[in-house]
Amino acid sequence: MNKLELGVCYYPEQWDPSQWRDDAAQMAGMGLDWVRIAEFTWALVEPRRGEFNWGWLDEVVGILGEAGLKVMMCTPTAAPPKWLIDEHPEILPVGTDGRVRGFGSRRHYCFSSDVYLHEACRIASEYARRYGKNPHVHAWQIDNEYNDHDTVLSYSDAARQGFRRWLAERYGSIGTLNRTWGTVFWGALYSSFGQIELPNALVASPNPTHALDFARYSSDRVRLFNCAQAGILRKHAPGRDITHNFMAGSFEFDHHAVAADLDVVGFDSYPLGNLLGSTLTEEHKCRYLRTGAPDYQGFHCDLYRCQGRGRMWVLEQQPGPVDWAQKNPSPADGMIRLWTWAAYAHGAEAVMFFQWRQAPFAQEQYHTALHRSDGSRDQAAFEVLQVAAERKLLPPAPRAQAQVAMVLDYPSIWAADILPHDANFPNAQIHREWYTALRQLGVDLDIVGPDADLSGYALVVLPQNTILSAGLAARLANFDAKLLIGPRAGSKTEDLHTPFKLAPGPLADLTGVRVLRVESLPDFAPEAISFRKEAPHEVTGWREIVETDHEVIGRFRSRYQDGSPAVVRSARATYLAMLPGQTLLRSVMRDVLDWCGVPYSECPPDLRVTRRGPLGFAFNFGDEDVVLPERRQFLVGGQVVPPHGVSIWRDE
Ligand code: GAL
């Protein structure tokens, strides 16, 4: 599917039924295609165990469908009803501090609870049987934002029991576990699986393999929960697409694995909501306060599009100020349109806005919507109307495979969190920095998992692959793409041990590098790097002392080990022994792109350019006009891209 569909999240239960018909007519009148409903409706549909009140939801589905809208029904498992919690308080999640997280908001369940898994499947079956074949219900969302409010890791009794079973299955014998975890260290030996506790609230840091296994176990529970509901929906709702709304910037479970059980990967896009909590500098936060970081939308769309095997939806798009960040600024006028077109350019099939009308009561009163609570149109509604009109001007345009792939591996992110060695190690953020450096050069990317088929790429970048399986290393060795490899790659085995022949472990032959020592340096004590013939660049944080017989194209200038290699090039790989800042990173990227023959062009810092089939897109995140270099056949906008503006053209 190549057209842009538009939709909205709607909570009819918050409004008087007399308003539903008018809402539906207005939605259709605006050109919306989709309406997502019902993710928090369990207590309304089943007020007491076994007693069902479907009438109102039947009516809503009928009204929306008759208005010509496609309904996306959600299973309501993100908000179990109070009566269920009273019946089974053990469903509640437990925080890292060991305290039970109670009823009264949402996501108050523990993924490890088999009782809850059973109840979630029961209610999902009821919804699926009721609406699975309903002609107005065209797609299903399972639950809502699995890690919202940090609920993937839970330290309940159910988690303890489940983890012990998972370990027994993984290791077979307690002796194998002791060896693999290295429990001889600090004398933490176990004599049975029944002795093993959860890795929270300890005196000092837990055994790292223990912590990594708990992260893996918790991720597997999310997959199990999602997969069980997907199976129910496939049975009762044949032919309907099944999705879930992943979060932006969330790495707590293996999204590649969970996505394998979905038809379309959805995600929720809050570019301003996520800006202030990000690791950007204050200068950048200030610069992008009303636009969001220029690569926010692109990064998440590219990641989730690849996880969806080409199929991706934005299921919640920020419409104005949110209510949940530290500070909640308004987007600049034009940004809702820009974000929508950016999502489409990066492969979205549909963009849905959160939400139809601002709630006048309860937790999210300050959260804006397409309409204010009195029903009047807010800024976002006007921008959506504009997109609805503009989309008619575009031909179908499938997004092609990029020339550059970035590998993102969730266990590597968990591993570096567990053993950071540098309290400010940017970890997941490294992917976004490398992405930005390439996108500023106009290069398109696919963001793939470690098991992806890498054929057809000219360059594969591995920004943070602490754990690199022998399988991936073998695949990297056996094709001809060039590689750009960040520090720490292959530095730990899958059990979180140091490889026998030191880092980069299975990448030793490809990179021709041996890491002798790692250190991390405070920001007040930067080192200098000489790269090619450029003026020295400053670098702080992570540093590796490496030995190599290969070409050294960047060196540390330092009071310690002066001249040690910082950038090493072998026949197939460029290896970085540090984490460059944006300027050096861009120089490295240019050098690497020249080396592997991938074309690029310099863009002004706040402009982003991308392609979708025959269409080119330019997005201006800055405050000044940008004039595009050549005349083109413009379909939307023109050669001058105004601040917060969009231009779309077609290749002649
Ligand atoms: C999302 C959530 C929605 C709503 C929204 C507000 O995280 O899925 O239900 O709360 O945030 O921005």
XYZ file of C-alpha atoms and ligand atoms in Angstrom:
664
model
C 0.000 0.000 0.000
C 1.498 3.319 -0.997
C -0.951 6.016 -0.124
C -0.937 7.992 3.083
C -3.874 7.170 5.321
C -4.868 9.396 8.229
C -6.580 8.492 11.458
C -7.318 9.445 15.024
C -7.410 7.917 18.498
C -10.898 8.256 19.879
C -12.333 7.667 23.367
C -16.114 7.654 22.870
C -16.528 6.398 26.444
C -15.401 9.838 27.662
C -18.254 11.615 25.853
C -22.020 11.652 25.851
C -23.404 9.159 23.303
C -25.378 11.984 21.725
C -22.038 13.299 20.405
C -20.808 10.130 18.689
C -22.648 10.522 15.400
C -21.529 14.090 14.954
C -17.936 13.177 15.833
C -17.965 10.404 13.230
C -19.379 12.722 10.569
C -16.715 15.310 11.326
C -13.937 12.718 11.192
C -15.090 11.503 7.803
C -15.538 15.098 6.671
C -11.903 15.836 7.532
C -10.780 13.008 5.287
C -9.753 10.639 8.079
C -9.631 6.942 7.193
C -9.000 5.252 10.560
C -10.334 5.512 14.100
C -8.523 3.631 16.876
C -10.694 2.791 19.875
C -11.174 0.814 23.093
C -7.691 0.202 24.554
C -8.808 1.182 28.064
C -12.378 -0.170 28.024
C -12.201 -3.495 29.847
C -13.970 -2.218 32.991
C -16.719 -0.695 30.860
C -17.307 -3.821 28.800
C -17.018 -6.293 31.675
C -18.006 -4.379 34.838
C -18.176 -7.634 36.829
C -16.636 -10.996 35.998
C -18.598 -12.651 33.230
C -21.124 -9.813 32.904
C -20.742 -8.105 29.527
C -21.986 -4.742 28.450
C -21.318 -4.607 24.712
C -24.215 -2.419 23.664
C -22.389 0.911 23.722
C -19.308 -0.415 21.915
C -21.460 -2.127 19.263
C -23.151 1.204 18.715
C -19.853 3.092 18.427
C -18.457 0.599 15.896
C -21.657 0.835 13.876
C -21.680 4.632 13.886
C -18.024 4.894 12.853
C -18.342 2.239 10.167
C -21.501 3.733 8.702
C -19.714 7.075 8.466
C -17.179 5.356 6.196
C -14.393 5.100 8.771
C -12.240 2.021 9.306
C -12.135 0.938 12.935
C -8.939 -0.236 14.604
C -10.095 -2.164 17.653
C -7.725 -2.596 20.596
C -7.592 -5.383 23.104
C -8.080 -3.653 26.478
C -5.369 -5.379 28.472
C -3.355 -2.258 29.375
C -5.932 -1.464 32.061
C -7.253 -4.454 34.004
C -10.413 -3.627 36.014
C -10.420 -3.135 39.781
C -12.508 -6.235 40.432
C -9.834 -8.360 38.779
C -7.062 -6.789 40.861
C -9.141 -7.360 44.004
C -9.606 -10.997 43.019
C -5.921 -11.453 42.143
C -3.712 -8.750 43.698
C -0.692 -10.811 42.629
C -1.231 -9.466 39.094
C 0.209 -6.100 40.152
C 3.765 -5.243 39.084
C 6.580 -4.648 41.565
C 9.096 -1.821 41.129
C 12.894 -2.014 41.414
C 12.541 -0.829 45.016
C 10.511 -3.961 45.775
C 7.253 -2.070 46.298
C 3.983 -3.136 44.703
C 2.733 -0.633 42.108
C -0.969 -0.257 42.781
C -4.290 0.210 40.988
C -5.565 3.656 39.935
C -3.677 4.582 36.776
C -2.868 1.997 34.082
C -0.442 -0.778 33.050
C -0.816 -2.223 36.549
C 0.102 -5.751 35.589
C 3.190 -7.893 35.677
C 4.170 -9.676 32.462
C 5.248 -12.666 34.552
C 1.804 -13.279 36.007
C 0.354 -16.421 34.434
C -2.950 -15.498 36.073
C -2.893 -12.231 34.153
C -1.797 -13.891 30.921
C -4.819 -16.171 31.223
C -7.164 -13.252 31.987
C -5.724 -11.141 29.161
C -6.275 -13.993 26.711
C -9.795 -14.473 28.028
C -10.818 -10.840 27.479
C -8.956 -10.621 24.158
C -10.940 -13.694 23.018
C -14.197 -12.014 24.040
C -13.361 -8.870 22.046
C -12.061 -10.894 19.111
C -15.153 -13.108 18.977
C -17.402 -10.067 19.190
C -15.695 -7.945 16.544
C -13.300 -10.226 14.662
C -15.483 -10.527 11.588
C -17.244 -7.190 11.955
C -17.049 -5.530 8.520
C -16.142 -2.160 10.065
C -13.205 -3.481 12.085
C -10.207 -3.576 9.742
C -7.290 -3.898 12.135
C -6.387 -4.730 15.725
C -3.963 -3.219 18.191
C -2.870 -5.477 21.038
C -2.685 -3.785 24.474
C -1.014 -0.347 24.634
C 2.691 0.631 24.784
C 4.305 -2.339 26.505
C 6.979 -0.399 28.323
C 4.956 2.702 29.152
C 5.629 3.740 32.775
C 8.588 1.296 32.891
C 6.549 -1.852 33.234
C 8.633 -4.414 31.357
C 10.885 -5.203 34.316
C 8.833 -6.246 37.338
C 10.201 -7.818 40.510
C 7.145 -9.755 41.677
C 6.910 -13.247 43.146
C 5.559 -14.402 39.791
C 8.677 -12.970 38.142
C 10.926 -14.785 40.640
C 9.203 -18.120 39.967
C 9.087 -17.554 36.218
C 12.740 -16.528 36.083
C 13.799 -19.648 37.988
C 11.896 -21.859 35.535
C 13.393 -19.959 32.586
C 16.908 -20.409 34.011
C 16.373 -24.109 34.659
C 15.364 -24.525 31.036
C 18.256 -22.438 29.724
C 21.003 -24.019 31.800
C 19.754 -27.513 32.643
C 21.980 -27.765 35.714
C 22.888 -25.334 38.440
C 26.568 -26.106 37.827
C 26.272 -24.769 34.287
C 24.591 -21.628 35.605
C 27.329 -21.103 38.198
C 30.019 -21.428 35.529
C 28.208 -19.209 33.023
C 27.459 -16.472 35.519
C 30.899 -16.766 37.098
C 29.390 -16.961 40.588
C 32.761 -17.989 41.984
C 33.391 -14.240 41.887
C 32.446 -12.765 45.292
C 31.477 -16.300 46.344
C 27.896 -16.098 45.051
C 27.522 -19.826 44.254
C 24.034 -21.380 44.086
C 23.157 -24.976 44.807
C 19.666 -25.014 43.242
C 17.557 -22.886 40.889
C 15.161 -22.368 43.807
C 17.793 -20.210 45.533
C 17.991 -17.624 42.794
C 16.564 -14.191 43.540
C 15.832 -11.249 41.273
C 18.672 -8.789 40.605
C 17.113 -5.744 42.334
C 17.649 -3.922 45.616
C 21.105 -5.432 46.271
C 24.026 -3.960 48.220
C 26.208 -3.433 45.143
C 25.747 -4.158 41.452
C 24.361 -7.604 40.620
C 26.300 -10.244 38.758
C 26.102 -8.922 35.176
C 25.097 -12.210 33.559
C 22.356 -12.562 36.174
C 21.077 -9.078 35.247
C 21.342 -9.761 31.500
C 19.463 -13.036 31.839
C 16.715 -11.229 33.755
C 16.469 -8.673 30.932
C 16.254 -11.530 28.409
C 13.663 -13.368 30.493
C 11.554 -10.192 30.879
C 11.738 -9.555 27.135
C 10.639 -13.130 26.444
C 7.608 -12.580 28.681
C 6.582 -9.559 26.603
C 6.896 -11.638 23.473
C 4.835 -14.448 25.013
C 2.109 -12.005 26.091
C 1.947 -10.381 22.656
C 2.143 -13.654 20.756
C -0.684 -15.217 22.780
C -3.025 -12.357 21.911
C -1.886 -12.294 18.282
C -2.781 -15.990 18.019
C -6.295 -15.316 19.350
C -6.811 -12.452 16.907
C -5.568 -14.491 13.944
C -8.104 -17.151 14.790
C -11.137 -14.896 15.288
C -10.308 -11.900 13.060
C -9.083 -13.443 9.820
C -7.549 -11.099 7.274
C -7.255 -8.186 9.710
C -3.864 -6.588 10.301
C -2.511 -6.993 13.826
C -0.308 -4.312 15.344
C 1.011 -2.908 18.607
C 2.105 0.643 19.386
C 5.804 0.538 20.277
C 7.239 3.589 21.994
C 9.919 5.871 20.609
C 13.258 5.618 22.391
C 12.311 2.424 24.208
C 14.820 -0.414 24.295
C 13.712 -2.470 27.309
C 12.526 -5.507 25.374
C 13.605 -6.978 22.069
C 11.314 -5.211 19.626
C 12.691 -7.234 16.692
C 11.423 -10.399 18.374
C 8.006 -8.998 19.329
C 7.557 -7.465 15.858
C 7.958 -10.904 14.267
C 4.452 -11.737 15.559
C 2.815 -8.567 14.178
C 1.612 -7.780 10.647
C 2.365 -4.074 10.867
C 4.613 -2.390 13.411
C 3.060 0.684 14.957
C 4.708 3.297 17.114
C 3.781 6.444 19.013
C 5.517 9.627 17.973
C 5.968 12.429 20.514
C 8.870 14.499 19.141
C 8.588 17.309 21.707
C 7.491 15.099 24.571
C 10.676 13.069 24.167
C 13.032 16.011 23.497
C 13.669 17.360 26.984
C 14.299 13.939 28.496
C 16.797 13.103 25.740
C 20.580 13.289 25.983
C 20.807 16.266 23.605
C 22.717 19.299 24.872
C 20.739 22.242 26.291
C 21.740 24.242 23.242
C 20.142 21.658 20.960
C 17.091 21.277 23.192
C 16.600 25.018 22.958
C 17.129 25.052 19.203
C 14.630 22.253 18.592
C 12.212 23.098 21.418
C 9.321 23.641 19.002
C 10.259 21.231 16.229
C 11.686 18.192 17.980
C 15.074 16.802 16.958
C 15.209 16.697 13.148
C 15.907 12.949 13.102
C 13.382 11.829 15.690
C 10.706 10.867 13.184
C 13.090 9.426 10.606
C 15.000 7.285 13.096
C 11.929 5.646 14.589
C 10.171 5.223 11.251
C 13.245 3.572 9.714
C 13.653 1.271 12.706
C 10.026 0.219 12.975
C 9.473 0.025 9.208
C 12.256 -2.541 8.996
C 10.861 -4.439 11.976
C 7.492 -4.491 10.203
C 9.146 -5.931 7.081
C 8.223 -2.744 5.233
C 4.883 -2.126 6.966
C 4.688 0.628 9.595
C 2.047 2.923 11.072
C 2.286 5.899 13.391
C -0.505 5.054 15.828
C -0.264 8.184 17.990
C 1.118 11.450 16.649
C 1.676 14.379 19.010
C -0.890 17.095 18.194
C 0.334 20.016 20.352
C 1.733 20.237 23.901
C 1.644 16.913 25.755
C 1.120 16.813 29.523
C 3.750 14.333 30.677
C 7.220 15.749 29.966
C 9.211 17.923 32.386
C 8.073 20.980 30.412
C 5.470 20.884 27.673
C 6.015 23.471 24.945
C 3.843 23.997 21.860
C 5.133 22.858 18.515
C 5.702 25.628 15.967
C 2.760 26.020 13.625
C 3.324 23.684 10.695
C 5.064 20.942 12.646
C 2.104 18.546 12.807
C 2.026 18.645 9.019
C 5.806 18.318 8.797
C 5.925 15.323 11.170
C 3.099 13.670 9.237
C 4.853 14.070 5.908
C 8.163 12.991 7.439
C 6.523 9.784 8.696
C 5.117 9.138 5.247
C 8.445 9.884 3.553
C 10.107 7.342 5.848
C 7.599 4.663 4.904
C 4.494 5.079 7.093
C 1.279 3.755 5.566
C -0.867 5.681 8.022
C -0.518 8.407 10.642
C -3.077 8.648 13.455
C -3.289 11.542 15.840
C -3.638 11.387 19.597
C -6.440 12.271 20.087
C -9.763 13.531 18.677
C -10.830 15.853 21.517
C -8.997 17.074 24.617
C -10.314 15.381 27.767
C -11.793 17.900 30.237
C -11.235 15.615 33.259
C -8.787 13.082 34.707
C -5.045 12.694 34.165
C -4.555 14.101 30.655
C -6.552 17.352 30.834
C -3.546 19.389 29.734
C -2.820 17.128 26.766
C -3.907 18.774 23.530
C -5.796 17.072 20.710
C -7.183 17.851 17.255
C -10.003 19.639 19.064
C -10.229 21.512 22.337
C -12.572 20.098 24.959
C -15.332 22.497 23.817
C -15.185 20.913 20.360
C -13.502 23.816 18.566
C -10.687 22.963 16.165
C -7.159 23.330 17.489
C -4.118 24.037 15.280
C -3.445 20.336 14.587
C -6.864 19.906 12.949
C -6.070 22.589 10.379
C -2.744 20.985 9.574
C -4.333 17.559 9.194
C -6.866 19.061 6.793
C -3.979 20.462 4.780
C -2.245 17.062 4.600
C -5.548 15.397 3.654
C -5.776 17.727 0.663
C -2.081 17.529 -0.292
C -1.912 13.739 -0.295
C -4.203 13.667 -3.317
C -1.396 15.234 -5.345
C 1.052 12.361 -4.857
C 1.457 9.196 -6.944
C 2.046 5.793 -5.275
C 5.611 5.579 -3.999
C 7.031 2.478 -2.282
C 10.200 3.110 -0.277
C 13.148 1.138 -1.659
C 15.878 -0.686 0.265
C 18.550 1.812 1.309
C 22.240 1.456 0.456
C 23.202 1.727 4.099
C 22.015 -0.487 6.960
C 22.465 0.181 10.668
C 22.394 -2.804 13.015
C 20.545 -2.241 16.297
C 20.766 -5.042 18.836
C 18.751 -4.820 22.056
C 20.866 -7.218 24.202
C 23.937 -5.080 23.383
C 22.100 -2.067 24.802
C 21.165 -4.013 27.943
C 24.756 -5.251 28.283
C 26.244 -1.745 28.192
C 23.630 -0.551 30.700
C 24.568 -3.381 33.038
C 28.357 -2.892 32.681
C 28.717 0.748 31.591
C 32.352 1.506 32.572
C 31.421 5.117 31.860
C 28.469 6.525 33.798
C 27.619 8.748 30.817
C 28.125 6.125 28.120
C 25.612 7.212 25.464
C 24.615 3.612 24.597
C 21.317 3.629 22.623
C 21.932 7.286 21.846
C 24.960 6.319 19.733
C 22.622 4.916 17.104
C 20.801 8.245 16.910
C 24.051 10.213 16.656
C 25.342 8.073 13.810
C 21.955 8.212 12.150
C 21.989 12.018 12.357
C 25.515 12.232 10.938
C 24.437 10.173 7.915
C 21.104 11.911 7.483
C 22.783 15.327 7.509
C 24.625 14.057 4.448
C 21.305 13.128 2.832
C 21.963 9.374 3.152
C 18.930 7.101 3.654
C 19.193 4.124 6.007
C 17.464 0.922 7.020
C 17.767 0.047 10.718
C 17.842 -3.713 11.087
C 18.297 -6.430 13.697
C 21.301 -8.725 14.014
C 19.481 -11.546 12.213
C 18.516 -9.454 9.177
C 19.460 -10.341 5.632
C 22.279 -7.907 4.857
C 22.563 -8.598 1.159
C 22.268 -5.626 -1.153
C 23.807 -3.062 1.197
C 26.953 -1.158 0.258
C 27.675 -0.179 3.865
C 26.653 -1.706 7.188
C 27.202 0.385 10.313
C 27.434 -1.152 13.781
C 27.302 1.742 16.264
C 26.975 -0.242 19.518
C 27.201 -3.989 19.179
C 28.791 -4.997 22.466
C 27.449 -8.517 22.028
C 28.054 -9.786 18.547
C 27.179 -13.401 17.876
C 29.514 -15.674 15.943
C 26.636 -16.093 13.459
C 26.445 -12.362 12.697
C 30.240 -12.144 12.497
C 30.264 -14.997 9.966
C 27.575 -13.314 7.872
C 29.458 -10.007 7.987
C 32.586 -11.822 6.821
C 30.837 -13.554 3.937
C 29.446 -10.706 1.900
C 31.069 -7.699 0.336
C 29.579 -4.628 2.000
C 32.005 -2.383 3.828
C 31.586 -2.003 7.594
C 31.819 0.912 9.993
C 32.219 -0.462 13.498
C 31.957 1.444 16.754
C 33.934 0.809 19.950
C 32.923 -2.061 22.239
C 31.766 -4.158 19.245
C 32.164 -7.841 20.005
C 33.734 -6.968 23.336
C 31.468 -9.339 25.277
C 30.227 -12.836 24.581
C 26.531 -13.686 24.713
C 27.114 -14.632 28.370
C 28.637 -11.206 29.033
C 32.204 -12.456 29.379
C 35.325 -10.995 27.838
C 36.177 -13.009 24.681
C 39.152 -15.324 25.100
C 41.208 -13.426 22.512
C 39.990 -10.048 23.801
C 37.762 -7.526 21.991
C 36.545 -7.240 19.297
C 36.098 -11.014 19.668
C 34.576 -12.483 16.512
C 35.399 -9.287 14.580
C 39.155 -9.632 15.129
C 39.933 -10.852 11.602
C 37.647 -8.396 9.815
C 38.926 -5.370 11.699
C 42.522 -6.431 12.261
C 42.319 -4.825 15.686
C 43.056 -6.097 19.204
C 41.774 -4.045 22.130
C 44.357 -4.051 24.916
C 42.617 -1.772 27.395
C 39.508 0.416 27.722
C 39.227 3.588 29.750
C 36.662 6.376 30.112
C 37.477 10.026 30.560
C 35.549 12.884 32.169
C 34.206 15.748 30.067
C 36.624 18.217 31.702
C 39.603 16.260 30.364
C 39.121 15.873 26.616
C 41.661 14.157 24.413
C 42.547 15.290 20.910
C 42.263 13.195 17.778
C 44.040 13.869 14.533
C 42.031 12.526 11.624
C 43.439 12.675 8.103
C 44.770 16.183 7.618
C 42.045 17.930 9.614
C 42.635 20.196 12.600
C 42.541 18.159 15.852
C 39.096 17.153 17.143
C 38.232 16.921 20.842
C 36.844 13.704 22.219
C 35.797 12.638 25.729
C 34.305 9.566 27.324
C 35.107 6.150 25.913
C 38.662 5.368 24.764
C 40.262 2.098 23.699
C 43.961 1.356 23.472
C 44.244 -0.913 20.442
C 47.019 -2.557 18.489
C 46.830 -3.168 14.740
C 48.920 -3.817 11.631
C 46.368 -2.053 9.445
C 46.133 1.492 8.178
C 45.601 4.013 10.979
C 43.691 7.047 9.676
C 43.072 8.742 13.023
C 45.257 8.880 16.143
C 44.909 10.068 19.731
C 47.017 13.047 20.713
C 47.351 12.538 24.423
C 49.538 12.692 27.492
C 48.794 8.992 27.799
C 49.794 6.577 25.008
C 50.232 9.412 22.536
C 49.624 8.324 18.950
C 47.542 5.263 19.790
C 45.137 4.357 16.947
C 41.700 5.994 17.050
C 40.419 5.086 13.554
C 41.684 1.919 11.869
C 40.935 0.776 8.343
C 41.280 -2.789 7.098
C 40.194 -4.108 3.699
C 36.542 -4.364 4.745
C 36.114 -2.505 8.022
C 36.693 0.895 9.579
C 36.975 0.538 13.365
C 36.594 3.410 15.826
C 38.409 3.170 19.149
C 36.364 6.055 20.611
C 33.029 7.814 20.198
C 33.499 10.876 17.998
C 31.506 14.070 18.539
C 29.285 15.284 15.679
C 32.010 17.145 13.719
C 34.526 14.323 13.707
C 31.735 11.818 13.200
C 30.644 13.630 10.071
C 34.213 13.678 8.744
C 34.464 9.947 9.414
C 31.120 9.376 7.674
C 32.193 11.315 4.577
C 35.425 9.357 4.459
C 33.598 6.038 4.853
C 30.953 6.908 2.232
C 33.707 7.817 -0.266
C 35.458 4.553 0.570
C 32.376 2.458 -0.211
C 31.053 4.555 -3.092
C 27.763 5.703 -1.529
C 26.799 9.158 -2.863
C 25.992 11.960 -0.423
C 25.427 15.688 -0.407
C 25.960 18.305 2.261
C 22.671 19.635 3.709
C 22.138 22.767 5.813
C 22.086 21.603 9.458
C 18.313 21.872 9.949
C 17.240 20.496 6.579
C 16.518 16.812 5.995
C 16.089 15.252 2.575
C 14.845 11.746 1.882
C 13.297 9.655 -0.888
C 10.294 7.425 -1.191
C 10.241 5.788 -4.637
C 10.100 8.504 -7.300
C 9.359 11.172 -4.694
C 11.888 13.428 -2.988
C 11.112 15.222 0.275
C 12.745 18.169 2.021
C 11.888 19.147 5.610
C 13.002 22.390 7.173
C 13.374 22.188 10.976
C 15.047 25.594 11.163
C 13.913 29.218 11.441
C 15.266 30.411 8.058
C 14.180 29.736 4.483
C 16.226 27.056 2.715
C 16.604 27.235 -1.056
C 16.914 23.818 -2.665
C 19.770 23.538 -5.158
C 18.008 22.798 -8.451
C 14.640 23.368 -9.995
C 12.445 20.300 -9.692
C 8.926 19.224 -10.507
C 7.330 20.156 -7.179
C 4.043 18.534 -6.114
C 3.875 20.169 -2.689
C 5.782 23.356 -1.756
C 8.560 24.667 -3.952
C 12.241 25.388 -4.289
C 12.217 27.620 -1.221
C 11.394 25.562 1.869
C 10.116 27.979 4.527
C 10.762 27.472 8.268
C 8.890 24.328 9.423
C 7.889 23.751 5.816
C 7.841 20.762 3.483
C 8.608 20.397 -0.221
C 7.827 17.267 -2.181
C 8.925 16.702 -5.770
C 8.889 13.993 -8.343
C 11.846 12.879 -10.402
C 11.466 14.118 -13.960
C 0.927 7.554 25.155
C -0.219 6.624 25.500
C -1.571 7.295 25.310
C -1.570 8.673 25.902
C -0.451 9.464 25.300
C -0.379 10.883 25.764
O 2.115 7.147 25.760
O -0.166 5.478 24.692
O -2.576 6.499 25.897
O -1.427 8.591 27.285
O 0.771 8.843 25.627
O 0.718 11.541 25.175
